[in-house]
PDB file of C-alpha atoms and ligand atoms in Angstrom:
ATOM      1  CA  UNK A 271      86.485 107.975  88.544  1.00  0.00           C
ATOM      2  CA  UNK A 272      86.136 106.988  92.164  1.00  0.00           C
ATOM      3  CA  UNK A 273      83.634 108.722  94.034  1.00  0.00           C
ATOM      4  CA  UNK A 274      85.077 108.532  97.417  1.00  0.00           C
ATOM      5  CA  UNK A 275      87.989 110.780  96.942  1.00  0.00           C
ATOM      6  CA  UNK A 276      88.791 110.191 100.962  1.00  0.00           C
ATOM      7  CA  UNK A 277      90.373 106.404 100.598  1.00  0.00           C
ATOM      8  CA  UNK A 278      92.124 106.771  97.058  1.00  0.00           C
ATOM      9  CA  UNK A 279      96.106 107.025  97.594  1.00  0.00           C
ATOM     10  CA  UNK A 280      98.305 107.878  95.336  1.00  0.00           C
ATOM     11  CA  UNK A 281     100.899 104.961  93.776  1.00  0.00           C
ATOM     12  CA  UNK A 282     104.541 104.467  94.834  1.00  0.00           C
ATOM     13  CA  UNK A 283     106.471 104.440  91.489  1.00  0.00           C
ATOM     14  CA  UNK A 284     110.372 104.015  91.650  1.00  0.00           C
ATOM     15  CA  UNK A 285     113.067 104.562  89.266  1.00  0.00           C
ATOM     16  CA  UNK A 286     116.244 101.945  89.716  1.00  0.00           C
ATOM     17  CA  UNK A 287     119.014 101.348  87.505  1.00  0.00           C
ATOM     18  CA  UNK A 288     122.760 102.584  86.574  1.00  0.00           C
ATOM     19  CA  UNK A 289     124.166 106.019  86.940  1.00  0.00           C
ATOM     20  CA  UNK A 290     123.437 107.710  83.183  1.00  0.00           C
ATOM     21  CA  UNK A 291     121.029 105.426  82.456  1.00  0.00           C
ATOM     22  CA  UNK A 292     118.288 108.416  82.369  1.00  0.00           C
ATOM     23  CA  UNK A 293     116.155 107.671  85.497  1.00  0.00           C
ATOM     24  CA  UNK A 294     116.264 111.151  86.392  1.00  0.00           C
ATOM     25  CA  UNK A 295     114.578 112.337  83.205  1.00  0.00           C
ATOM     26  CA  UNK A 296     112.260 110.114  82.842  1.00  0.00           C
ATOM     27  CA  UNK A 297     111.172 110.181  86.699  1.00  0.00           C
ATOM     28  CA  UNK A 298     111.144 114.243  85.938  1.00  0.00           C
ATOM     29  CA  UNK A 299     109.045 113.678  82.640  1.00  0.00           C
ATOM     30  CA  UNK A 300     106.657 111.011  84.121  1.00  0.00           C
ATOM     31  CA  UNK A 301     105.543 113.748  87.358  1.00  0.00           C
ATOM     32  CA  UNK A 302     105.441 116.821  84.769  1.00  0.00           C
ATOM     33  CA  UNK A 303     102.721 114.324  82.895  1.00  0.00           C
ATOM     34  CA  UNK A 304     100.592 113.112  85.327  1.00  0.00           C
ATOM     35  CA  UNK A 305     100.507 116.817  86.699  1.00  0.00           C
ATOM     36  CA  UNK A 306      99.548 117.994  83.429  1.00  0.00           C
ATOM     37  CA  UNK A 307      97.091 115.003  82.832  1.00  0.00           C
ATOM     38  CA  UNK A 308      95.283 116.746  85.899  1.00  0.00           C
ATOM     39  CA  UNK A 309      95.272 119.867  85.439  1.00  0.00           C
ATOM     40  CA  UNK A 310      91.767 121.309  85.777  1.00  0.00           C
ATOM     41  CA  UNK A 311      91.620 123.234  82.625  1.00  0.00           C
ATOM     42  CA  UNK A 312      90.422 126.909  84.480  1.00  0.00           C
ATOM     43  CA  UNK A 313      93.608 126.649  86.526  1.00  0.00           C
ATOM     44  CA  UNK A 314      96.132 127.317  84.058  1.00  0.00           C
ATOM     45  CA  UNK A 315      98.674 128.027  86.673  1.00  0.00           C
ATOM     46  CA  UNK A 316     101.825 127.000  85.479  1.00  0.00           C
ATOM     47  CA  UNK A 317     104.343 128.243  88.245  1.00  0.00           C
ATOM     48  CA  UNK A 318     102.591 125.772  90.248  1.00  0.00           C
ATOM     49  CA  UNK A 319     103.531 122.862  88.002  1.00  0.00           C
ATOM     50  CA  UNK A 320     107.298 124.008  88.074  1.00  0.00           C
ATOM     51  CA  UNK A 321     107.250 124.343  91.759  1.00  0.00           C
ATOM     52  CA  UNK A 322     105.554 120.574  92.172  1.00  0.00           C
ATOM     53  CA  UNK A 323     108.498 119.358  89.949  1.00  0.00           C
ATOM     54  CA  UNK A 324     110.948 120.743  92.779  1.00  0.00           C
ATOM     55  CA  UNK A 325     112.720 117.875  94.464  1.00  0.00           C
ATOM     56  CA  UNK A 326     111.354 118.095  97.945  1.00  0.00           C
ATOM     57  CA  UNK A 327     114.136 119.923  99.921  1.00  0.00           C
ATOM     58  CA  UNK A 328     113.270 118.660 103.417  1.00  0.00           C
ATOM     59  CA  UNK A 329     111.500 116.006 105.381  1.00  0.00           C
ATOM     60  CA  UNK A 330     109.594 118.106 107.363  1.00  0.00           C
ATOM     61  CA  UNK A 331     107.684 119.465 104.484  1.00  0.00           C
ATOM     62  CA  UNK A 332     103.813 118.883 104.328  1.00  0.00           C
ATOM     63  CA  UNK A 333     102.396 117.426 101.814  1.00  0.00           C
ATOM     64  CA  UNK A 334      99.568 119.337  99.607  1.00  0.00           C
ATOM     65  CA  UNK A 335      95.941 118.187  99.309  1.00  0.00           C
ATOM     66  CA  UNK A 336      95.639 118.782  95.824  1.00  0.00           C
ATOM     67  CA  UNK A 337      99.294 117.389  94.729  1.00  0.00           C
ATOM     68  CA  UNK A 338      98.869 114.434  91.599  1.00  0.00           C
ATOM     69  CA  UNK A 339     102.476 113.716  91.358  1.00  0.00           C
ATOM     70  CA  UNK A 340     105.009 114.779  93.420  1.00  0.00           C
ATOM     71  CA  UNK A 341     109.177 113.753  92.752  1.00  0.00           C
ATOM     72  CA  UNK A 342     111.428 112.464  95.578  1.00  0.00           C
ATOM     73  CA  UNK A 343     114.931 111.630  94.849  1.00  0.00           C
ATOM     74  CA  UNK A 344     117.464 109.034  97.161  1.00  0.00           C
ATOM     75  CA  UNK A 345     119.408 109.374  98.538  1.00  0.00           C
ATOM     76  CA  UNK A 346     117.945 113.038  99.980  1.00  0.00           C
ATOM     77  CA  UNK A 347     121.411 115.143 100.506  1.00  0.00           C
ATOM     78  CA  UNK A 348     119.610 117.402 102.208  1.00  0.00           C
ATOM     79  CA  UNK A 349     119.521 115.583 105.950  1.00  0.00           C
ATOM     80  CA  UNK A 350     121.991 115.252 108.384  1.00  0.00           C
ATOM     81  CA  UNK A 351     122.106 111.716 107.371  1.00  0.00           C
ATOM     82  CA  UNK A 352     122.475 113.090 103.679  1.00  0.00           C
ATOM     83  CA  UNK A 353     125.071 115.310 104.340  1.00  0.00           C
ATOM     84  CA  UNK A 354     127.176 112.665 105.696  1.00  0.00           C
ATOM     85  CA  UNK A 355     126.682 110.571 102.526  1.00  0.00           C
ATOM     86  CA  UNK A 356     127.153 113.761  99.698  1.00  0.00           C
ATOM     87  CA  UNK A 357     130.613 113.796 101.519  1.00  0.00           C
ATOM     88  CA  UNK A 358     131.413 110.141 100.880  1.00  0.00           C
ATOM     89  CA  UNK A 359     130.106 110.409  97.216  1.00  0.00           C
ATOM     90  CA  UNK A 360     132.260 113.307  96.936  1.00  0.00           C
ATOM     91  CA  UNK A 361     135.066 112.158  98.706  1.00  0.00           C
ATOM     92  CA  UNK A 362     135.470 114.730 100.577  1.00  0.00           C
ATOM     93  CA  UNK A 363     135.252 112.003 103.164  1.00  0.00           C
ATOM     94  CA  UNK A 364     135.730 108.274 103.577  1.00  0.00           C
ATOM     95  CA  UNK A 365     133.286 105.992 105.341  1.00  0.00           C
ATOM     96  CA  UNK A 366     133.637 102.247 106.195  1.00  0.00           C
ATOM     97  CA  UNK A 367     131.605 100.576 103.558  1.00  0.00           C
ATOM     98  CA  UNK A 368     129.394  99.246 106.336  1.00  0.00           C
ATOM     99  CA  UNK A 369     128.989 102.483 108.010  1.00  0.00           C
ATOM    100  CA  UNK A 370     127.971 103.665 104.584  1.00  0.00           C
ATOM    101  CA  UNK A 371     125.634 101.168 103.809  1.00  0.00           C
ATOM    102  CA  UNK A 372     123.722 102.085 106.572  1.00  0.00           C
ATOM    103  CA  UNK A 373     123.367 105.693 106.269  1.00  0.00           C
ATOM    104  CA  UNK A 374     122.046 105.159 102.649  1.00  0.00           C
ATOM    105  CA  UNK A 375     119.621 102.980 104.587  1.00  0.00           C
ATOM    106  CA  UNK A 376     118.850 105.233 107.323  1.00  0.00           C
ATOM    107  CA  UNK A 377     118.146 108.014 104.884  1.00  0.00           C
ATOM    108  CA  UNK A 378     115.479 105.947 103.199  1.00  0.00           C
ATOM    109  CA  UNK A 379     113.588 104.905 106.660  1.00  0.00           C
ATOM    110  CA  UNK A 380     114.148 108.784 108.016  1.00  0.00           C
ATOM    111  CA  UNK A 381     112.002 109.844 105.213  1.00  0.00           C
ATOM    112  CA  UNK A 382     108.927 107.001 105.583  1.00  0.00           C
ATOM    113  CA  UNK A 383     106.637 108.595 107.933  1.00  0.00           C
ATOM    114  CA  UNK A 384     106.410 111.571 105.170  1.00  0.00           C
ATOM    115  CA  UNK A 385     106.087 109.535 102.252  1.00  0.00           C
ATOM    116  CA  UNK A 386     103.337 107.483 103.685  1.00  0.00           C
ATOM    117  CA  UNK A 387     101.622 110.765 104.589  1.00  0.00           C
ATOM    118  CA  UNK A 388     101.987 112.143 100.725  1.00  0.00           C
ATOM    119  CA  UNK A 389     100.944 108.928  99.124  1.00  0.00           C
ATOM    120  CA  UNK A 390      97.662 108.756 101.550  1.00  0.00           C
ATOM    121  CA  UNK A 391      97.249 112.281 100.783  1.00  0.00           C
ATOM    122  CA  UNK A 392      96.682 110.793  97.395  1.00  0.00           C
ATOM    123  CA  UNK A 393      99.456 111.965  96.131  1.00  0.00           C
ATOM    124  CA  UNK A 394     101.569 109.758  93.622  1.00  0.00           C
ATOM    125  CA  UNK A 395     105.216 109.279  94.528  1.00  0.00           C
ATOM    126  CA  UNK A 396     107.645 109.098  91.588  1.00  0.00           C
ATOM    127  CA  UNK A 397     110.543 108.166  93.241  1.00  0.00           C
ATOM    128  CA  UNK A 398     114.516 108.332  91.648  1.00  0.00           C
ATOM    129  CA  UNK A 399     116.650 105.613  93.062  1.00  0.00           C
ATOM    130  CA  UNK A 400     115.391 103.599  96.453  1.00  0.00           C
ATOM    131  CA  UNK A 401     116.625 100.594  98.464  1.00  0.00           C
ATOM    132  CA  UNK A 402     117.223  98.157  94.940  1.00  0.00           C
ATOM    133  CA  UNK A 403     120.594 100.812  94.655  1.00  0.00           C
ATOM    134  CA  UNK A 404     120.959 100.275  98.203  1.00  0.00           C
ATOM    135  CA  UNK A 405     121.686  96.706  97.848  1.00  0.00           C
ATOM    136  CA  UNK A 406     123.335  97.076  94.637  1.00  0.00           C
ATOM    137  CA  UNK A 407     125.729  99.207  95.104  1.00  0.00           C
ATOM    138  CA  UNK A 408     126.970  97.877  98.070  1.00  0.00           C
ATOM    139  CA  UNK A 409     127.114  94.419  97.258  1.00  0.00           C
ATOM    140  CA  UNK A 410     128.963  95.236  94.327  1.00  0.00           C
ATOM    141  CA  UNK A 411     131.667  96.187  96.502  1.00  0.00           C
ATOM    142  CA  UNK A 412     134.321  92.789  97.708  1.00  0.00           C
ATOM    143  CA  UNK A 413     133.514  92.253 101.238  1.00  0.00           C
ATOM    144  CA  UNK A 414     129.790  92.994 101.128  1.00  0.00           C
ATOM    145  CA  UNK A 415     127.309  90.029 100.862  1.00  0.00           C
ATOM    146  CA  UNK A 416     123.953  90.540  99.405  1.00  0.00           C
ATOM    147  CA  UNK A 417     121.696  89.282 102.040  1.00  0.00           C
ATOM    148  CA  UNK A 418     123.259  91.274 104.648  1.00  0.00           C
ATOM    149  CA  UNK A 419     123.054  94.965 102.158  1.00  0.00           C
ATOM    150  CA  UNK A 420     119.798  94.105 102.251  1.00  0.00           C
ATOM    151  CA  UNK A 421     118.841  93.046 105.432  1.00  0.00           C
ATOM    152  CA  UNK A 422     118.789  97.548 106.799  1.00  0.00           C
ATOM    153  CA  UNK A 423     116.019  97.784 104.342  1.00  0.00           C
ATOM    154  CA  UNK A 424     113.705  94.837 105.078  1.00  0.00           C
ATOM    155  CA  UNK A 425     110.426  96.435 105.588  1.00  0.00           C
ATOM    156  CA  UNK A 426     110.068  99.704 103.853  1.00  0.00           C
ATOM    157  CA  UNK A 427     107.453 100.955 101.935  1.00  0.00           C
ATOM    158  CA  UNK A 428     107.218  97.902  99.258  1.00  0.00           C
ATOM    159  CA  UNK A 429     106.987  99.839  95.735  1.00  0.00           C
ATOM    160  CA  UNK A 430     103.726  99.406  93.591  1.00  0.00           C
ATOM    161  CA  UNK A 431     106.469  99.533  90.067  1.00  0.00           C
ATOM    162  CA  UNK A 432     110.029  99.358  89.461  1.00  0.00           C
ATOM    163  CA  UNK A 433     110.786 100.665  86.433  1.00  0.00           C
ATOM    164  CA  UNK A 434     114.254  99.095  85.810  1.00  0.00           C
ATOM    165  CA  UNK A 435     116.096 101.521  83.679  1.00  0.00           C
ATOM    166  CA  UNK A 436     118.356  98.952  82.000  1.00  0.00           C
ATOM    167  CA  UNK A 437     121.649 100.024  80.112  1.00  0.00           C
ATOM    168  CA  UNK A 438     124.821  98.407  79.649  1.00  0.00           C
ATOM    169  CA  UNK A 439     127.582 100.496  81.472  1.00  0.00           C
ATOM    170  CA  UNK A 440     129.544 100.567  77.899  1.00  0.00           C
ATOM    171  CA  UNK A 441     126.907 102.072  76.904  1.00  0.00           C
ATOM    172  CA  UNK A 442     126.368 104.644  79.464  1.00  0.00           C
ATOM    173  CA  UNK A 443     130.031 106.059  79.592  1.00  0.00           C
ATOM    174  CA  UNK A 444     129.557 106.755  75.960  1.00  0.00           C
ATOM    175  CA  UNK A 445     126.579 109.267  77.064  1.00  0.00           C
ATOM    176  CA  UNK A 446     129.142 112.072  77.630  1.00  0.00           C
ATOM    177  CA  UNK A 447     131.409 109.824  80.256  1.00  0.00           C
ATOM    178  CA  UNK A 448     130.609 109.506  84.462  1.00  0.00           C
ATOM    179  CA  UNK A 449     131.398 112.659  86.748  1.00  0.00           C
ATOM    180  CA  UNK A 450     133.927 112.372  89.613  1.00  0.00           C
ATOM    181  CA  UNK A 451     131.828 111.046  92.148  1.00  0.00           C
ATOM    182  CA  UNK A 452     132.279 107.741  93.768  1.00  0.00           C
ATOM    183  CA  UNK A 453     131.157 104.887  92.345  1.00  0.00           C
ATOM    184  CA  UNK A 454     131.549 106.339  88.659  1.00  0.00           C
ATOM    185  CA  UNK A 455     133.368 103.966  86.759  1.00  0.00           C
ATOM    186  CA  UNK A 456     133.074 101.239  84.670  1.00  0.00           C
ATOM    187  CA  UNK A 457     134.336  98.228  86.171  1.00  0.00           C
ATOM    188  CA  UNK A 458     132.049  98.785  89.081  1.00  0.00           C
ATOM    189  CA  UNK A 459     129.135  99.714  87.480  1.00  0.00           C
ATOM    190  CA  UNK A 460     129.136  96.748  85.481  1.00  0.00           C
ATOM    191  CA  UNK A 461     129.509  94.879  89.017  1.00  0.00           C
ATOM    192  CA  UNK A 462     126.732  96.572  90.315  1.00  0.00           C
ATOM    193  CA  UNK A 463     123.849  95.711  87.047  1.00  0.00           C
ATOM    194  CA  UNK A 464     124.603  92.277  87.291  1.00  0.00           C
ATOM    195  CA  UNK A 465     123.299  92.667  91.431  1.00  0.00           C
ATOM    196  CA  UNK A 466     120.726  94.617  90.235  1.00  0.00           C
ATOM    197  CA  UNK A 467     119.508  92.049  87.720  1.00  0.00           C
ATOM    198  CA  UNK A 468     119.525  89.570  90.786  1.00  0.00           C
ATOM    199  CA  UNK A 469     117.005  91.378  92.797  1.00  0.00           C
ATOM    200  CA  UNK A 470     114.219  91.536  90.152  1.00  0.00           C
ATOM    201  CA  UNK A 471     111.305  90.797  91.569  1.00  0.00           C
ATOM    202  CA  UNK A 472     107.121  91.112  90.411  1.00  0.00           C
ATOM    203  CA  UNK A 473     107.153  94.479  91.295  1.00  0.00           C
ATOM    204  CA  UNK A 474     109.960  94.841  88.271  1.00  0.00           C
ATOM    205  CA  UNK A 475     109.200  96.472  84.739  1.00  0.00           C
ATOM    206  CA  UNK A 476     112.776  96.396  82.706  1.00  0.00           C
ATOM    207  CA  UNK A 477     112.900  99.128  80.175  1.00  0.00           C
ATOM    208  CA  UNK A 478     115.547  98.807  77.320  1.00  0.00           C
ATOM    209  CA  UNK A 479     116.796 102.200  78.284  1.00  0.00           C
ATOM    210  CA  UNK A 480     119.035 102.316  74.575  1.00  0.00           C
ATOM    211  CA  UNK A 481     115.521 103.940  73.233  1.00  0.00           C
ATOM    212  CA  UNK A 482     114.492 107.265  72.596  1.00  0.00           C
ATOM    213  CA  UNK A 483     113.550 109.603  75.706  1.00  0.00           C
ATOM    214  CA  UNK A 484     110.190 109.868  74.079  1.00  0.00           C
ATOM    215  CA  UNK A 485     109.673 105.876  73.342  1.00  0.00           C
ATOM    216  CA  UNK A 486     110.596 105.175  77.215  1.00  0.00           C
ATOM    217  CA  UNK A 487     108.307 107.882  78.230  1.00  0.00           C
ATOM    218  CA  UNK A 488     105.523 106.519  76.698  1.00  0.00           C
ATOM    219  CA  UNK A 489     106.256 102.932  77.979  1.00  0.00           C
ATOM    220  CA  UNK A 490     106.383 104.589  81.384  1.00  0.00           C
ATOM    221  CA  UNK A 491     102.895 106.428  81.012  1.00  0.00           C
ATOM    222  CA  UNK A 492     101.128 103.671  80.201  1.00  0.00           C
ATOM    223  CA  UNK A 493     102.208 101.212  82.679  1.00  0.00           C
ATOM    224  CA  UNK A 494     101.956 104.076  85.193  1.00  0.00           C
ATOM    225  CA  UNK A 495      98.332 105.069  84.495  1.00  0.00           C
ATOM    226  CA  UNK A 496      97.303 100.717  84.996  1.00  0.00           C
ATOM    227  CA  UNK A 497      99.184 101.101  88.308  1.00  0.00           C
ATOM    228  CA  UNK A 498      98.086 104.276  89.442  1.00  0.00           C
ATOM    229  CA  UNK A 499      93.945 103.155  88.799  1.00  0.00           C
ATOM    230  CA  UNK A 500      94.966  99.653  90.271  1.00  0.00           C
ATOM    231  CA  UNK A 501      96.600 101.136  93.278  1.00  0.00           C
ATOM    232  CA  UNK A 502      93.852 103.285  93.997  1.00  0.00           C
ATOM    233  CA  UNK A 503      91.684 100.504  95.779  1.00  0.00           C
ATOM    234  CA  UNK A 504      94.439  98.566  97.802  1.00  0.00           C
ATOM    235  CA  UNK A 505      96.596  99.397 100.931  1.00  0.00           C
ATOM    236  CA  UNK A 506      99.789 100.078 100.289  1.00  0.00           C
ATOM    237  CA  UNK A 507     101.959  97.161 102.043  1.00  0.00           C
ATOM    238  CA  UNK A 508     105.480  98.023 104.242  1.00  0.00           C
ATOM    239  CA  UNK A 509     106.648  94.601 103.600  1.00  0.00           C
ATOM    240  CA  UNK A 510     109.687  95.035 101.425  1.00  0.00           C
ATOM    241  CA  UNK A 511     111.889  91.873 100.993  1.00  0.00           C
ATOM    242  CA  UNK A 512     109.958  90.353 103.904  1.00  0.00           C
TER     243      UNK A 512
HETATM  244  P1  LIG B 802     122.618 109.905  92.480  1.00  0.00           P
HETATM  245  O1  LIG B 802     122.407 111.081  93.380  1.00  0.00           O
HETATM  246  O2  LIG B 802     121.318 109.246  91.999  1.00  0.00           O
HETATM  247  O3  LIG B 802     123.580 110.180  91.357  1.00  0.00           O
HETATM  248  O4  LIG B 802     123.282 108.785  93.397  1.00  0.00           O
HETATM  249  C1  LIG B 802     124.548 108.982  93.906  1.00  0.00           C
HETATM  250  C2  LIG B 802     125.361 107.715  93.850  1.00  0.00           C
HETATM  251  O5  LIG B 802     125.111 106.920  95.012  1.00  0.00           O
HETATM  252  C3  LIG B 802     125.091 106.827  92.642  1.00  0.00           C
HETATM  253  O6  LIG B 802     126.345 106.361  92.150  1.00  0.00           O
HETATM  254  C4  LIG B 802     124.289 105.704  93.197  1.00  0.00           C
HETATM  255  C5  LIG B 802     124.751 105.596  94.622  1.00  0.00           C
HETATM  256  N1  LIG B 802     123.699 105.132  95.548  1.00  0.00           N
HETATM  257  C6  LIG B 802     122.400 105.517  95.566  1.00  0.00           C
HETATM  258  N2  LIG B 802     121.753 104.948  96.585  1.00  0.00           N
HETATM  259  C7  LIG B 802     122.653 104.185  97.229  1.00  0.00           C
HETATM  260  C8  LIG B 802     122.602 103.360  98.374  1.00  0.00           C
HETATM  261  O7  LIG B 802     121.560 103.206  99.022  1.00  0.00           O
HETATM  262  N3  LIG B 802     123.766 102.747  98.751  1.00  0.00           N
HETATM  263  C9  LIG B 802     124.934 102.897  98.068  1.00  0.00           C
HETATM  264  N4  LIG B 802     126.017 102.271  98.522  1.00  0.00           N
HETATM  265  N5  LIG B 802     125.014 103.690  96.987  1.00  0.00           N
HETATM  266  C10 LIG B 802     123.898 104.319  96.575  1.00  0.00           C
HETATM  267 NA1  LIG B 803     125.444 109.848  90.080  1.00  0.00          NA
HETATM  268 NA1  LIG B 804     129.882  91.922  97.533  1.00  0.00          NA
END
């Protein structure tokens, strides 16, 4: 244990991969851990833990001292910005793909200022879905080129893990089939894993996401613990794909 609580921060863990591939769950599962992990045993207060599990529902929120894990999901619907974008995904309304692309982007840099804040509170970020789906889903689509989808994103908050939930879309539509949102069909989601399998980088941890929720959850716990003791000691960098 570190003995000067005042410089630890918490770790910036993201969840990337497919739609059905079960980053949700596991992002959910992973905070309700480390929260429980934590928990000083005299404070058995467990309406607390279900209210840290809460997505956060706006930017403006503060963060809270005594937080372990907190869960943020992208893109945040509830913005401006992410009102804009729920409309496109529920095609309510149609968007150039440009003018898309950078709203997804825009959500993600709109949010920064608090997520440094949490994560210096030291607070650890689990995080479902971030600028890797930004670039991927875009560039999966005809008239988008890679370097420019990612080009918006270019120096966020780099990521201390990736874990790269990875599942064959033929796989995924047999988990109960894709809602109606955009983007939920085969053909493109098979477009858009092969883009996400091109921007692996160091940060990267690929899960075989075919296992059991409980075999992925303990994969995830242990690489999270190294990262979160690791992370603890070093600055967290706003370098991404610089
Ligand atoms: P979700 O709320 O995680 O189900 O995401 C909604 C959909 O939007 C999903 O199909 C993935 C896609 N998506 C997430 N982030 C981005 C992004 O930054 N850009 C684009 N074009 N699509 C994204
Ligand atoms: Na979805
Ligand atoms: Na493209």
């Amino acid at each position: 244990q570190p003995t000067d609580t005042s410089t630890r921060r918490g770790a910036f863990i993201v969840f990337e991969g497919c739609d059905r591939a079960g980053k949700s769950t596991q992002a959910a599962k992973l905070v309700e851990y480390l929260q429980n992990r934590h928990k000083q045993p005299l404070k058995n207060d467990e309406t607390s833990i279900a209210s840290n599990l809460k997505v956060s529902e706006t930017m403006t929120n503060n963060s809270n001292d005594s937080e372990v894990a907190r869960l943020w999901k992208f893109p945040d619907r509830t913005t401006l910005i992410g009102k804009m974008i729920d409309a496109y995904l529920k095609k309510t309304k149609d968007l150039d793909d440009h003018v898309v692309h950078l709203l997804f982007s825009a959500n993600r840099w709109e949010c920064m200022n608090v997520i440094k804040n949490i994560l210096m509170s030291g607070t650890t970020l689990v995080v479902d879905r971030y600028a890797y789906s930004g670039a991927a889903f875009s560039a999966a689509k005809k008239d988008l080129d890679i370097n420019w989808c990612k080009s918006p994103d270019i120096g966020l908050l780099t990521p201390d893990i990736v874990f790269f939930m990875d599942l064959e879309p033929e796989e995924a539509v047999k988990r109960g089939g894709y809602g109606k949102e955009r983007y939920e069909n085969l053909e493109f989601q098979k477009k858009v894993r092969k883009v996400f399998l091109d921007l692996k980088d160091s940060s990267w941890k690929i899960l075989d996401a075919r296992q059991t929720i409980p075999e992925l959850h303990q994969q995830i716990i242990e690489t999270a613990e190294e990262v979160i003791k690791k992370c603890e000691s070093i600055p967290f960098s706003e370098n991404l794909w610089k």
